[in-house]
GROMACS .gro file of C-alpha atoms in nm:
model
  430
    1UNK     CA    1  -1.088   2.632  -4.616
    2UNK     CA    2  -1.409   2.709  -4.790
    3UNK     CA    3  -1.737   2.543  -4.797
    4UNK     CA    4  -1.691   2.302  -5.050
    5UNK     CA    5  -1.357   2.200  -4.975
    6UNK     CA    6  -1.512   2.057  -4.601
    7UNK     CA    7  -1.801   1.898  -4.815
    8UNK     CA    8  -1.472   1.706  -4.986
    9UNK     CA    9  -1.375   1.637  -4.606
   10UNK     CA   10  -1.700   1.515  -4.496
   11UNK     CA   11  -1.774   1.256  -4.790
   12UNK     CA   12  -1.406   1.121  -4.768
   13UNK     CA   13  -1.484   1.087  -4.365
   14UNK     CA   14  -1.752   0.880  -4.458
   15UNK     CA   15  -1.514   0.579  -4.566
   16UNK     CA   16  -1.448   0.307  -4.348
   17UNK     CA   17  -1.069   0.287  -4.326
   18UNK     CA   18  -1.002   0.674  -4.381
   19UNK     CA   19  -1.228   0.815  -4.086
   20UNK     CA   20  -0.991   0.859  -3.809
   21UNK     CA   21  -0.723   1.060  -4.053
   22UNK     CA   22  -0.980   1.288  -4.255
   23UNK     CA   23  -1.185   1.329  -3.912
   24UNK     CA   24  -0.877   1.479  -3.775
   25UNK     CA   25  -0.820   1.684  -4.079
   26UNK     CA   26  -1.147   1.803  -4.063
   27UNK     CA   27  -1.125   1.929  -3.707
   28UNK     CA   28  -0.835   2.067  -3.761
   29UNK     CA   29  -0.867   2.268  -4.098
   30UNK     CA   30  -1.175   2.424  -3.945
   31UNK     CA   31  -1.483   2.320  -4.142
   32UNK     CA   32  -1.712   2.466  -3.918
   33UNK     CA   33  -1.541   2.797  -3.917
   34UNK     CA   34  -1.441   2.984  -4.243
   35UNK     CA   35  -1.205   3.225  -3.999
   36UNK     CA   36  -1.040   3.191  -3.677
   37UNK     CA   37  -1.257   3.203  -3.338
   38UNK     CA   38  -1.217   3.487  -3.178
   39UNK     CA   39  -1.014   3.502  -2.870
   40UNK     CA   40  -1.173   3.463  -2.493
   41UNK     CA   41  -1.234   3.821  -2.311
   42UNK     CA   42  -1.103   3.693  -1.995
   43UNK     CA   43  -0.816   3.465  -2.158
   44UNK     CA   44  -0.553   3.569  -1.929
   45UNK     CA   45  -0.201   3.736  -2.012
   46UNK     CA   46   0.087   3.489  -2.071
   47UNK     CA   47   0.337   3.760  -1.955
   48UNK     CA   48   0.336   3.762  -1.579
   49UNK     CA   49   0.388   4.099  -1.383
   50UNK     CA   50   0.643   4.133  -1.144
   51UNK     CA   51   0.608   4.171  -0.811
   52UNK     CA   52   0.791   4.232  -0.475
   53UNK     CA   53   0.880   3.924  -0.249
   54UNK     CA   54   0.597   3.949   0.081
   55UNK     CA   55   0.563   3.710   0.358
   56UNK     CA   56   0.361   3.431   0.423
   57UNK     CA   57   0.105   3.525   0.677
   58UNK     CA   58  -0.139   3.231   0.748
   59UNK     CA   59  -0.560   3.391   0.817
   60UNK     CA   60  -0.677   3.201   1.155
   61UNK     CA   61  -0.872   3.439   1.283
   62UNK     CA   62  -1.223   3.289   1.199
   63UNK     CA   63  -1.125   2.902   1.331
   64UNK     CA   64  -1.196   2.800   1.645
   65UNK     CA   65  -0.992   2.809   1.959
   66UNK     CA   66  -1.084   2.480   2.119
   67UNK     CA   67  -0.986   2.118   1.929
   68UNK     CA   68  -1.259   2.011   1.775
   69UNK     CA   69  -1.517   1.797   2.006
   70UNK     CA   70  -1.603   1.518   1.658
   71UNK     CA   71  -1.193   1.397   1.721
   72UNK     CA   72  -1.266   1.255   2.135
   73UNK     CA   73  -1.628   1.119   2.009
   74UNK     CA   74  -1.593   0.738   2.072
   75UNK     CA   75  -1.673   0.555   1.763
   76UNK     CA   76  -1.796   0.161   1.770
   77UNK     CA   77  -1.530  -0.126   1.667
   78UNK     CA   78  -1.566  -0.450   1.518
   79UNK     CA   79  -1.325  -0.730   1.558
   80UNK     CA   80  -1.055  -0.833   1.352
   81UNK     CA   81  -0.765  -1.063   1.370
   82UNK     CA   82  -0.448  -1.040   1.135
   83UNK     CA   83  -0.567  -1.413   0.968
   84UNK     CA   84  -0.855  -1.247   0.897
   85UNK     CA   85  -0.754  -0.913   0.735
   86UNK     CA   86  -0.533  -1.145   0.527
   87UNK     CA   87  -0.778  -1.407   0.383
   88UNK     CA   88  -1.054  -1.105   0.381
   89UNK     CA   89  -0.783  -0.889   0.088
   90UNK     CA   90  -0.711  -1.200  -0.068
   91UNK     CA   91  -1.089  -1.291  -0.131
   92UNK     CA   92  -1.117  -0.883  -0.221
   93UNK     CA   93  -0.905  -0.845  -0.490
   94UNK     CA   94  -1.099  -0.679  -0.794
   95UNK     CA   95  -0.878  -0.757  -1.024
   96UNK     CA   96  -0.813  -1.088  -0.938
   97UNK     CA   97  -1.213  -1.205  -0.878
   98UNK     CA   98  -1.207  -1.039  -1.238
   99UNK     CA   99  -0.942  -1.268  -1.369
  100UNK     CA  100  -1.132  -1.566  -1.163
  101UNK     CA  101  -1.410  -1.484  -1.413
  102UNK     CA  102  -1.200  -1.481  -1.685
  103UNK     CA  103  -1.046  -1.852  -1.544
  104UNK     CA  104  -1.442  -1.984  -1.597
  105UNK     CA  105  -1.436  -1.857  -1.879
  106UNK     CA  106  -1.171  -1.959  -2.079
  107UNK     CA  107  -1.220  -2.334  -1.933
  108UNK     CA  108  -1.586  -2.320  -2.085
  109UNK     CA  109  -1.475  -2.214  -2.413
  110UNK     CA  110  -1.208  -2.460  -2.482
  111UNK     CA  111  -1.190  -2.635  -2.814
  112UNK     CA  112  -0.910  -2.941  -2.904
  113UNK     CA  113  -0.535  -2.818  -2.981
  114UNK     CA  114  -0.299  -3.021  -3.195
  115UNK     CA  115  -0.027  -2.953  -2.931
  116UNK     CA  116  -0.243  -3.168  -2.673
  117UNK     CA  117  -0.589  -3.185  -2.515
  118UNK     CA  118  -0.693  -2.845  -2.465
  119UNK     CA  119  -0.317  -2.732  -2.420
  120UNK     CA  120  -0.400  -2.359  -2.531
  121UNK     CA  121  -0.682  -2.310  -2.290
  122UNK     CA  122  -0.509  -2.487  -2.007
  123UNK     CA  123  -0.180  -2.230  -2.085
  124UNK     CA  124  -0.419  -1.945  -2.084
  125UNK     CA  125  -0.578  -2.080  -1.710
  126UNK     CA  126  -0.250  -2.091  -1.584
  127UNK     CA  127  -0.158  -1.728  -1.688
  128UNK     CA  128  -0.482  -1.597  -1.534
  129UNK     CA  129  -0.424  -1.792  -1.241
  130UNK     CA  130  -0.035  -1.683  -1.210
  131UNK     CA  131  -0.136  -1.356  -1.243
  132UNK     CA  132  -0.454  -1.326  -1.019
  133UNK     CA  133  -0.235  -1.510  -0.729
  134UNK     CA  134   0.062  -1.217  -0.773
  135UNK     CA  135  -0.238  -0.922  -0.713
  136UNK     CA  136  -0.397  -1.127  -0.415
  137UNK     CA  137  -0.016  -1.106  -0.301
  138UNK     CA  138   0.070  -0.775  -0.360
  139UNK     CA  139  -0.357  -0.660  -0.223
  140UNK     CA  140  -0.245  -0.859   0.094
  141UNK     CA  141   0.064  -0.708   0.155
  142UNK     CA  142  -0.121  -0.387   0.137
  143UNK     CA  143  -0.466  -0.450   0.340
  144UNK     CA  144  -0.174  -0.634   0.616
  145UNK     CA  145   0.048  -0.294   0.582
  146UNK     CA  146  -0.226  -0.081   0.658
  147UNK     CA  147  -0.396  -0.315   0.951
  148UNK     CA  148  -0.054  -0.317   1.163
  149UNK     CA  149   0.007   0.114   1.068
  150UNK     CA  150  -0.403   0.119   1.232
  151UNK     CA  151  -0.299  -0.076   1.512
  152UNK     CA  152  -0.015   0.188   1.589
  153UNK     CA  153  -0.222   0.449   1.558
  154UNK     CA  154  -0.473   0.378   1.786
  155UNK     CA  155  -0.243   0.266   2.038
  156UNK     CA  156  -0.034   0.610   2.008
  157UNK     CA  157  -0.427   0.786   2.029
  158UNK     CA  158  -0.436   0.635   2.332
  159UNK     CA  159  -0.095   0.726   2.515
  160UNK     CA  160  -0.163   1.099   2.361
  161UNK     CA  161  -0.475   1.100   2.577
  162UNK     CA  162  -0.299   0.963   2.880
  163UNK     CA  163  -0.022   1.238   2.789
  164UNK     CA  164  -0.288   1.520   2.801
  165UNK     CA  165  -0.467   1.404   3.145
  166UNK     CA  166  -0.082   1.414   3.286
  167UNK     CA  167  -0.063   1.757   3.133
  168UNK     CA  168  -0.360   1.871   3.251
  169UNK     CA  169  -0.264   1.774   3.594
  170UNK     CA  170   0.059   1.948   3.617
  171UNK     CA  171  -0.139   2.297   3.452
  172UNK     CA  172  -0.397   2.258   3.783
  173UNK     CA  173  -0.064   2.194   4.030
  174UNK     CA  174   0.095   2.475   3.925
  175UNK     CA  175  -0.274   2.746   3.904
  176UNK     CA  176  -0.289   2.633   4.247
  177UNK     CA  177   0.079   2.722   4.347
  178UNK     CA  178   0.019   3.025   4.200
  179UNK     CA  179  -0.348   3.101   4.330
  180UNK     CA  180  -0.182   3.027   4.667
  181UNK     CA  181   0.118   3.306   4.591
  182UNK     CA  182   0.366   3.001   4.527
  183UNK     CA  183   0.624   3.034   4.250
  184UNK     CA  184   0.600   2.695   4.061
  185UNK     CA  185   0.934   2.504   3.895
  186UNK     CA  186   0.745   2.566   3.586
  187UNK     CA  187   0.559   2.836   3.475
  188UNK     CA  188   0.198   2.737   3.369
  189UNK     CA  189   0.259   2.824   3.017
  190UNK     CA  190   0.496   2.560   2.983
  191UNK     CA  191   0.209   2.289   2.996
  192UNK     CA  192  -0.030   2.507   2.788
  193UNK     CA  193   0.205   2.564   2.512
  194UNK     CA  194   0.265   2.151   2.557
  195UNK     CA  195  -0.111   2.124   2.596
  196UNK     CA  196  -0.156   2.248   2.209
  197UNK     CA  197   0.092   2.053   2.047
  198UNK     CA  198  -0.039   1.689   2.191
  199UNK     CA  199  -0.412   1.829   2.127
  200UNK     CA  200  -0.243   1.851   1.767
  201UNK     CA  201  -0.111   1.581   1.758
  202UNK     CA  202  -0.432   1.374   1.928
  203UNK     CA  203  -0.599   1.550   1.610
  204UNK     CA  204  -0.359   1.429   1.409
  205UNK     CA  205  -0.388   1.034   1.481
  206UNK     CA  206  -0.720   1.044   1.439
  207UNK     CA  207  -0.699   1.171   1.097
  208UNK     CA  208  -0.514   0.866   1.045
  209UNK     CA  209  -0.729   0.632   1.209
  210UNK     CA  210  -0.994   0.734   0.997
  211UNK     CA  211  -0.810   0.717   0.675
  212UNK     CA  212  -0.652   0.401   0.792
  213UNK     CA  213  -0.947   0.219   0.841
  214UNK     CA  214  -1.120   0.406   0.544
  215UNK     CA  215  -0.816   0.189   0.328
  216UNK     CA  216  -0.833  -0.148   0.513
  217UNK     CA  217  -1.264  -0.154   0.464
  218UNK     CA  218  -1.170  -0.069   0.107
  219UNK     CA  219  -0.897  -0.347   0.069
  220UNK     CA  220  -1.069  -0.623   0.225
  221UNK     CA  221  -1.408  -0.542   0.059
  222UNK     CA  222  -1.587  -0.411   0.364
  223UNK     CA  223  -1.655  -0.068   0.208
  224UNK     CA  224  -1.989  -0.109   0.166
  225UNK     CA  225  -2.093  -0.294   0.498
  226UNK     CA  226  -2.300   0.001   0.679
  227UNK     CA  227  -2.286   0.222   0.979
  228UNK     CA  228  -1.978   0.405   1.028
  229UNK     CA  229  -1.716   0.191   1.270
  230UNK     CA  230  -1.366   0.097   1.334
  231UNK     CA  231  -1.143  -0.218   1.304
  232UNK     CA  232  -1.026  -0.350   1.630
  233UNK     CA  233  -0.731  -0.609   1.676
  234UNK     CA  234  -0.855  -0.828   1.965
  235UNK     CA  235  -0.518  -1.035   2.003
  236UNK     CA  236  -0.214  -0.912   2.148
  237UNK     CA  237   0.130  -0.860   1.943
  238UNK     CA  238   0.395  -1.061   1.997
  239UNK     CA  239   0.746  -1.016   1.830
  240UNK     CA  240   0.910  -1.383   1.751
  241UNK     CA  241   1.278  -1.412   1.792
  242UNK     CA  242   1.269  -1.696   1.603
  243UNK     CA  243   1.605  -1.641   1.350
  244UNK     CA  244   1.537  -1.696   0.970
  245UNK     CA  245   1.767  -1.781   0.730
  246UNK     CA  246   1.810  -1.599   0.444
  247UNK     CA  247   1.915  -1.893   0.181
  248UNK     CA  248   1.632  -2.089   0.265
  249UNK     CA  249   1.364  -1.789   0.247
  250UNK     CA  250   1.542  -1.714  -0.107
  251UNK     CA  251   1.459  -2.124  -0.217
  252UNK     CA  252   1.107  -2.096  -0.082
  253UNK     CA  253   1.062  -1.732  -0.237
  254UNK     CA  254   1.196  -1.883  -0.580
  255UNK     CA  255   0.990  -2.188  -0.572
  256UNK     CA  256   0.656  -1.996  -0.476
  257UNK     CA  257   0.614  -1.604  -0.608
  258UNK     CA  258   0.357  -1.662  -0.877
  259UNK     CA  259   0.483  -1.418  -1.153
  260UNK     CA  260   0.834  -1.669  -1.183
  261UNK     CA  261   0.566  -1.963  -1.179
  262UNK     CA  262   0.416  -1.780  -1.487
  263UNK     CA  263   0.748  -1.676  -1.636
  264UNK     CA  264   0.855  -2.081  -1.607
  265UNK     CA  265   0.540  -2.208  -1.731
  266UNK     CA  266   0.547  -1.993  -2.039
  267UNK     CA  267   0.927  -2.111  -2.095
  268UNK     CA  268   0.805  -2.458  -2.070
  269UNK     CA  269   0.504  -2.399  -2.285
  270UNK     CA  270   0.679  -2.162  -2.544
  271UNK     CA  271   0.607  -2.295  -2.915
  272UNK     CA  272   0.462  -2.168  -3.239
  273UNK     CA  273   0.111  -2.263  -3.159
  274UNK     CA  274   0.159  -2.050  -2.817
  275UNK     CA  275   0.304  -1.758  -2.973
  276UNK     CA  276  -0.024  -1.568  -2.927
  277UNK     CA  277  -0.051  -1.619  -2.577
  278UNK     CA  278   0.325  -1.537  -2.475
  279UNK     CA  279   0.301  -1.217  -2.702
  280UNK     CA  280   0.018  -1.065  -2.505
  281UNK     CA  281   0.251  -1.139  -2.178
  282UNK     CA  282   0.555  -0.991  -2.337
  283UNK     CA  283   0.346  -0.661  -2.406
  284UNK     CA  284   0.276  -0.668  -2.060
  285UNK     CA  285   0.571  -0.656  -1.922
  286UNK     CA  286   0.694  -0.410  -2.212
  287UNK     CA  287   0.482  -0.251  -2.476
  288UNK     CA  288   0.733  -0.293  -2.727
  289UNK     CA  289   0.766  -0.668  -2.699
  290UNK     CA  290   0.568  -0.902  -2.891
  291UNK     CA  291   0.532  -0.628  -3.149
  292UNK     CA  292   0.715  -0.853  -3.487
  293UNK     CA  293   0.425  -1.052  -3.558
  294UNK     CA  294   0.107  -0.979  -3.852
  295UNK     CA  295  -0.203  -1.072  -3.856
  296UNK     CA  296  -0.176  -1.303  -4.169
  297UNK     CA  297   0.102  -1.508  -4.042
  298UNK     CA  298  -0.086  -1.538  -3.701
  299UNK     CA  299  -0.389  -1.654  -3.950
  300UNK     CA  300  -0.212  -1.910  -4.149
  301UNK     CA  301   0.006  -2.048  -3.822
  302UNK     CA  302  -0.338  -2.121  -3.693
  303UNK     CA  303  -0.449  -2.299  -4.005
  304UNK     CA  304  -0.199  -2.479  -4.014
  305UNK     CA  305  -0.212  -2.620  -3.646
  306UNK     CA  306  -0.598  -2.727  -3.751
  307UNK     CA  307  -0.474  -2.936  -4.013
  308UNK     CA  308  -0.192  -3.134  -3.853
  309UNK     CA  309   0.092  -2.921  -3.995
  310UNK     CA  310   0.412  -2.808  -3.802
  311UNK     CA  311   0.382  -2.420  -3.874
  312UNK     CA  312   0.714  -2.263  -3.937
  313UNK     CA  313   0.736  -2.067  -3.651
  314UNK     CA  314   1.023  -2.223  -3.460
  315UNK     CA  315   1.228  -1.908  -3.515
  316UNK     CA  316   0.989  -1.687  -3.346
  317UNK     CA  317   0.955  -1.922  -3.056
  318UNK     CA  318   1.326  -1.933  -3.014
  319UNK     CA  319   1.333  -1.544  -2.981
  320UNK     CA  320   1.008  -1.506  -2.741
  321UNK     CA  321   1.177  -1.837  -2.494
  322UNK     CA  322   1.516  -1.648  -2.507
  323UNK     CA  323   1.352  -1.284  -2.383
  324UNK     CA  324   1.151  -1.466  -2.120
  325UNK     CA  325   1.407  -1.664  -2.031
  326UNK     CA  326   1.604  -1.340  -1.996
  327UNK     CA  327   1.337  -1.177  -1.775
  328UNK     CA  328   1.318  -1.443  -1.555
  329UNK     CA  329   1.645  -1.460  -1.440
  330UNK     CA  330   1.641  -1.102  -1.398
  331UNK     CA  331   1.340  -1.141  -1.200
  332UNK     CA  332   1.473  -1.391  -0.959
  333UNK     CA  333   1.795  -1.185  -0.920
  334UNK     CA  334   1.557  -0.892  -0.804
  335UNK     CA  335   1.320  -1.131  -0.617
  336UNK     CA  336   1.623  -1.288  -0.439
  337UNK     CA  337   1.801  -0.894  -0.345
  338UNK     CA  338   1.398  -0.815  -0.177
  339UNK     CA  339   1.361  -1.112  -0.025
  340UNK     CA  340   1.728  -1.106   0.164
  341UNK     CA  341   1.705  -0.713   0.214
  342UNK     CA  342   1.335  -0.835   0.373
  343UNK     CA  343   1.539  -1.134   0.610
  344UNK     CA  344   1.758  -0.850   0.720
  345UNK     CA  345   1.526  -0.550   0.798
  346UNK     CA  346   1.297  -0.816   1.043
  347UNK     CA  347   1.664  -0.907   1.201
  348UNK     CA  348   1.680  -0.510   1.254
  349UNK     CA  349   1.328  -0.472   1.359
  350UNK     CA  350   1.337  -0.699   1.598
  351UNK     CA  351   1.670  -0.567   1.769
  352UNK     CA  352   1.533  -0.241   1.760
  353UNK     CA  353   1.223  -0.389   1.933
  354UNK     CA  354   1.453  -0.521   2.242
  355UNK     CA  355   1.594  -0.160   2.262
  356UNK     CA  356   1.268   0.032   2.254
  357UNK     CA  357   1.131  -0.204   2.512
  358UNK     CA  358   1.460  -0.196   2.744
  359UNK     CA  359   1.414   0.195   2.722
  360UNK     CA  360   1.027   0.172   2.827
  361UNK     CA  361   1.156  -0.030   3.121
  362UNK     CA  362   1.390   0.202   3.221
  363UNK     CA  363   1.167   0.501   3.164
  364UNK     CA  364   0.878   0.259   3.373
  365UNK     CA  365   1.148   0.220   3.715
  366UNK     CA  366   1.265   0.605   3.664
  367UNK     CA  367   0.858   0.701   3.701
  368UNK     CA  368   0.822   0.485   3.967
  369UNK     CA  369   1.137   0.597   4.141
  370UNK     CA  370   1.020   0.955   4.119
  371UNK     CA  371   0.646   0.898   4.272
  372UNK     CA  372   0.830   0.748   4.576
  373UNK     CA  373   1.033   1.061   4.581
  374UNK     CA  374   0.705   1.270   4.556
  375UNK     CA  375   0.564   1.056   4.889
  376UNK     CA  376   0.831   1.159   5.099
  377UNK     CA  377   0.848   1.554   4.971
  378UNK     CA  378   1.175   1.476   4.769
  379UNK     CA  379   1.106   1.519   4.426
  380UNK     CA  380   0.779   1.803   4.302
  381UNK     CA  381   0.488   1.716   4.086
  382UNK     CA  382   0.649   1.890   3.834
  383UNK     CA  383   0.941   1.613   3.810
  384UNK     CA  384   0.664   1.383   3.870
  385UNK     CA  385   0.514   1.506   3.532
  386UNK     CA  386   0.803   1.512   3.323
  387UNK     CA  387   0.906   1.219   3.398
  388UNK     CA  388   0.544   1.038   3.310
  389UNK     CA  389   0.543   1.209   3.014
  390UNK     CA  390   0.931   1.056   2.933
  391UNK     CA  391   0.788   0.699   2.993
  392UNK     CA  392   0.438   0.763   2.792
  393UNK     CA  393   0.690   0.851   2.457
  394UNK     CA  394   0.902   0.551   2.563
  395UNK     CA  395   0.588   0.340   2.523
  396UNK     CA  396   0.446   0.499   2.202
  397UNK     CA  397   0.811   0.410   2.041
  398UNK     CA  398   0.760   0.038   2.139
  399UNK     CA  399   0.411   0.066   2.007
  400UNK     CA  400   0.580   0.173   1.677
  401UNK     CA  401   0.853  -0.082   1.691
  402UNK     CA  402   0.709  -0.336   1.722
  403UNK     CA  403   0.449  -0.305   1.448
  404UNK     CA  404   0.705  -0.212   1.222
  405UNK     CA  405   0.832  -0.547   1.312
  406UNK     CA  406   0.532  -0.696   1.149
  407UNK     CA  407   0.533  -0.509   0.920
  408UNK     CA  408   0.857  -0.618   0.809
  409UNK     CA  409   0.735  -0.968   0.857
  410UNK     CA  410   0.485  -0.898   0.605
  411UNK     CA  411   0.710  -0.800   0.346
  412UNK     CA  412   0.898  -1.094   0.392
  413UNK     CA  413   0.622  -1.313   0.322
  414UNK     CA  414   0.494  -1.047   0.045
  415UNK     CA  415   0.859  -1.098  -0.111
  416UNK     CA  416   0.839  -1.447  -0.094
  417UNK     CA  417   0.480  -1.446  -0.309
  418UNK     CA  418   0.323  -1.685   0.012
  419UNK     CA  419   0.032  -1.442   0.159
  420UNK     CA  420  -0.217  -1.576  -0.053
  421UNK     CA  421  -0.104  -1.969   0.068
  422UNK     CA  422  -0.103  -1.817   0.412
  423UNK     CA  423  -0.479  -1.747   0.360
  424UNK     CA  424  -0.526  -2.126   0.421
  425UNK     CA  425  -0.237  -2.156   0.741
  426UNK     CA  426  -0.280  -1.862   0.903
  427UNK     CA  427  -0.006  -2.003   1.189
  428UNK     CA  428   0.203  -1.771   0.922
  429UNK     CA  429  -0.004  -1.432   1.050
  430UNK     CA  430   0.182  -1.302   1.302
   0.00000   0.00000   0.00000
């Protein structure tokens, strides 16, 4: 294109409703170069050469032998209770203390509606509200999630140390059987090779402890609150066997999760005066909905209302009550399927609980069994060993049981749209 031509370009860019079009045109006809740029000297080739199949060889010979000391260094903990990781996320929210804004907002700018006193702005607080109280839900879901996962991690950090001192043990047993000219039952590579993988593993948890808490300080707005420390749990956790049932979780669930409150509230409210308001929902929950409308008709529907006059936009209001009547019921169909599939996993959890502990009591009498062996020169310290190590895995998997357990009770509650309500009766937060 020559030089004149992009002079044509630039005036035409220079009107109001053209810019974005001719801009583009612009660009991409290449006013600022009469010929093609040139192309990169390092551009790489798109044709890839071919090459034989090798192996994969991992390069470890510049880390260091020896865990690393920063994973054992004892870091300070603050306290906090399940209540209060709950009511902490709910206050957190970002997006909901934005929508609390928007609340004060809206209330402060309200002018008269023909439909009623304030009826628009009082619609418009209720979808703000609605939709502020389904975040805090799904935020404290999350920030609970994560506080129960921390609490099994630092109680499996725990049995992993116990795990290495019995390891350790058993290594110095059987260097002294040896040192002595003994032949061990197990050859002190055994516990070395066992040795790395729970120093790996040890490792391991407290990556996750400090990611863990990294996510709950960020949930319940605690990111900012100083030195470096951990969350600590300072009550114990109990597993109810109280039995739920599943019908009358679904009514509760039905009557409280706050996006069906919205959904029935913008039934109820659905009219031709409201038709802004339940458009900008329905493009919400589908960018493609609330799209047949113009700007003119939205004009004169509102001039209209001013004056007294009925606008004629029954039709549309028909249409927008039937799709959110639609979406609601297949909302409470899905809400219903999570909230029973929820009843039935904390039945499971809990059964699984009763197993995991019978196990850790079996494991608990075998270890004891087996020291009283040991004291009268029945059973070796290598029996001894493995069978301490049997009950410390027994009691990690009722450590992970049972927070799964409430875990599962939080999802229930989550399903059910109630964490936010059980901000203010935390006899819920188990």
């Amino acid at each position: 294109m020559g030089v004149g031509n992009c002079a044509l370009i630039q005036r035409m860019t220079g009107m109001r409703n053209a810019w974005p079009v001719f801009g583009l045109l612009a660009l991409s006809a290449g006013c600022a170069h009469n010929r093609p740029c040139a192309p990169c000297e390092n551009q790489p080739s798109l044709v890839l050469p071919e090459t034989p199949r090798g192996n994969v060889e991992a390069n470890i010979h510049s880390l260091p032998t020896t865990p690393i000391a920063d994973a054992d260094k004892p870091a300070s903990y603050r306290a906090m209770n399940a209540a209060q990781c709950l009511c902490l996320a709910v206050a957190a929210s970002p997006t909901a203390k934005l929508q609390q804004e928007e609340i004060r907002l809206v209330s402060a700018r309200a002018t008269p509606s023909p439909a009623g006193p304030d009826c628009l702005t009082a619609l418009r607080r209720d979808v703000l509200l609605y939709s502020s109280l389904e975040i805090q839900n799904q935020m404290a879901g999350s920030a609970l999630e994560a506080y129960y996962r921390l609490a099994e991690a630092e109680g499996k950090s725990d049995l992993l140390a116990q795990t290495q001192t019995e390891l350790g043990n058993a290594q110095r047993e059987t260097q002294q059987m040896v040192t002595r000219g003994l032949k061990p039952p197990v050859t002190p590579d055994v516990w070395s090779r066992q040795i790395l993988g729970v120093q790996g593993d040890a490792i391991q948890a407290q990556m996750a402890i400090a990611k863990l808490n990294a996510d709950l300080r960020g949930l319940t707005g605690l990111r900012n609150s100083g030195d470096d420390w951990r969350i600590w749990n300072p009550e114990g956790y109990q597993v109810a066997e109280k039995t739920i049932d599943a019908d009358t979780a679904v009514v509760e669930g039905l009557a409280s999760r706050p996006e069906l409150l919205l959904l029935r509230r913008l039934i109820q409210a659905s009219g031709p005066a409201t038709m802004p308001i339940i458009r900008d929902v329905l493009k919400s929950i589908h960018p493609l909905l609330g799209l047949a409308s113009h700007p003119v008709l939205h004009v004169l529907t509102q001039a209209l209302a001013i004056i007294g006059v009925e606008p004629a936009g029954g039709a549309e209001a028909d249409v927008r009550r039937r799709q959110l009547t639609q979406y609601l019921c297949e909302r409470e169909a899905a809400v219903t399927e999570e909230i029973r599939q929820a009843v039935a996993a904390l039945r499971f959890r809990a059964q699984i609980v009763a197993l995991a502990s019978a196990r850790e009591r079996s494991w608990a009498d075998k270890a004891h069994e087996v020291r009283t062996r040991q004291q009268q020169g029945l059973a070796s310290f290598a029996e001894v060993a493995s069978t301490n190590l049997d009950w410390l895995k027994a009691r990690g998997d009722v450590i992970q049981e049972v927070m799964a357990w409430h875990v599962a009770w939080v999802k229930l509650r989550q399903a059910q749209g109630l964490l936010p309500a059980d901000c203010c009766n935390p006899v819920h937060c188990r």
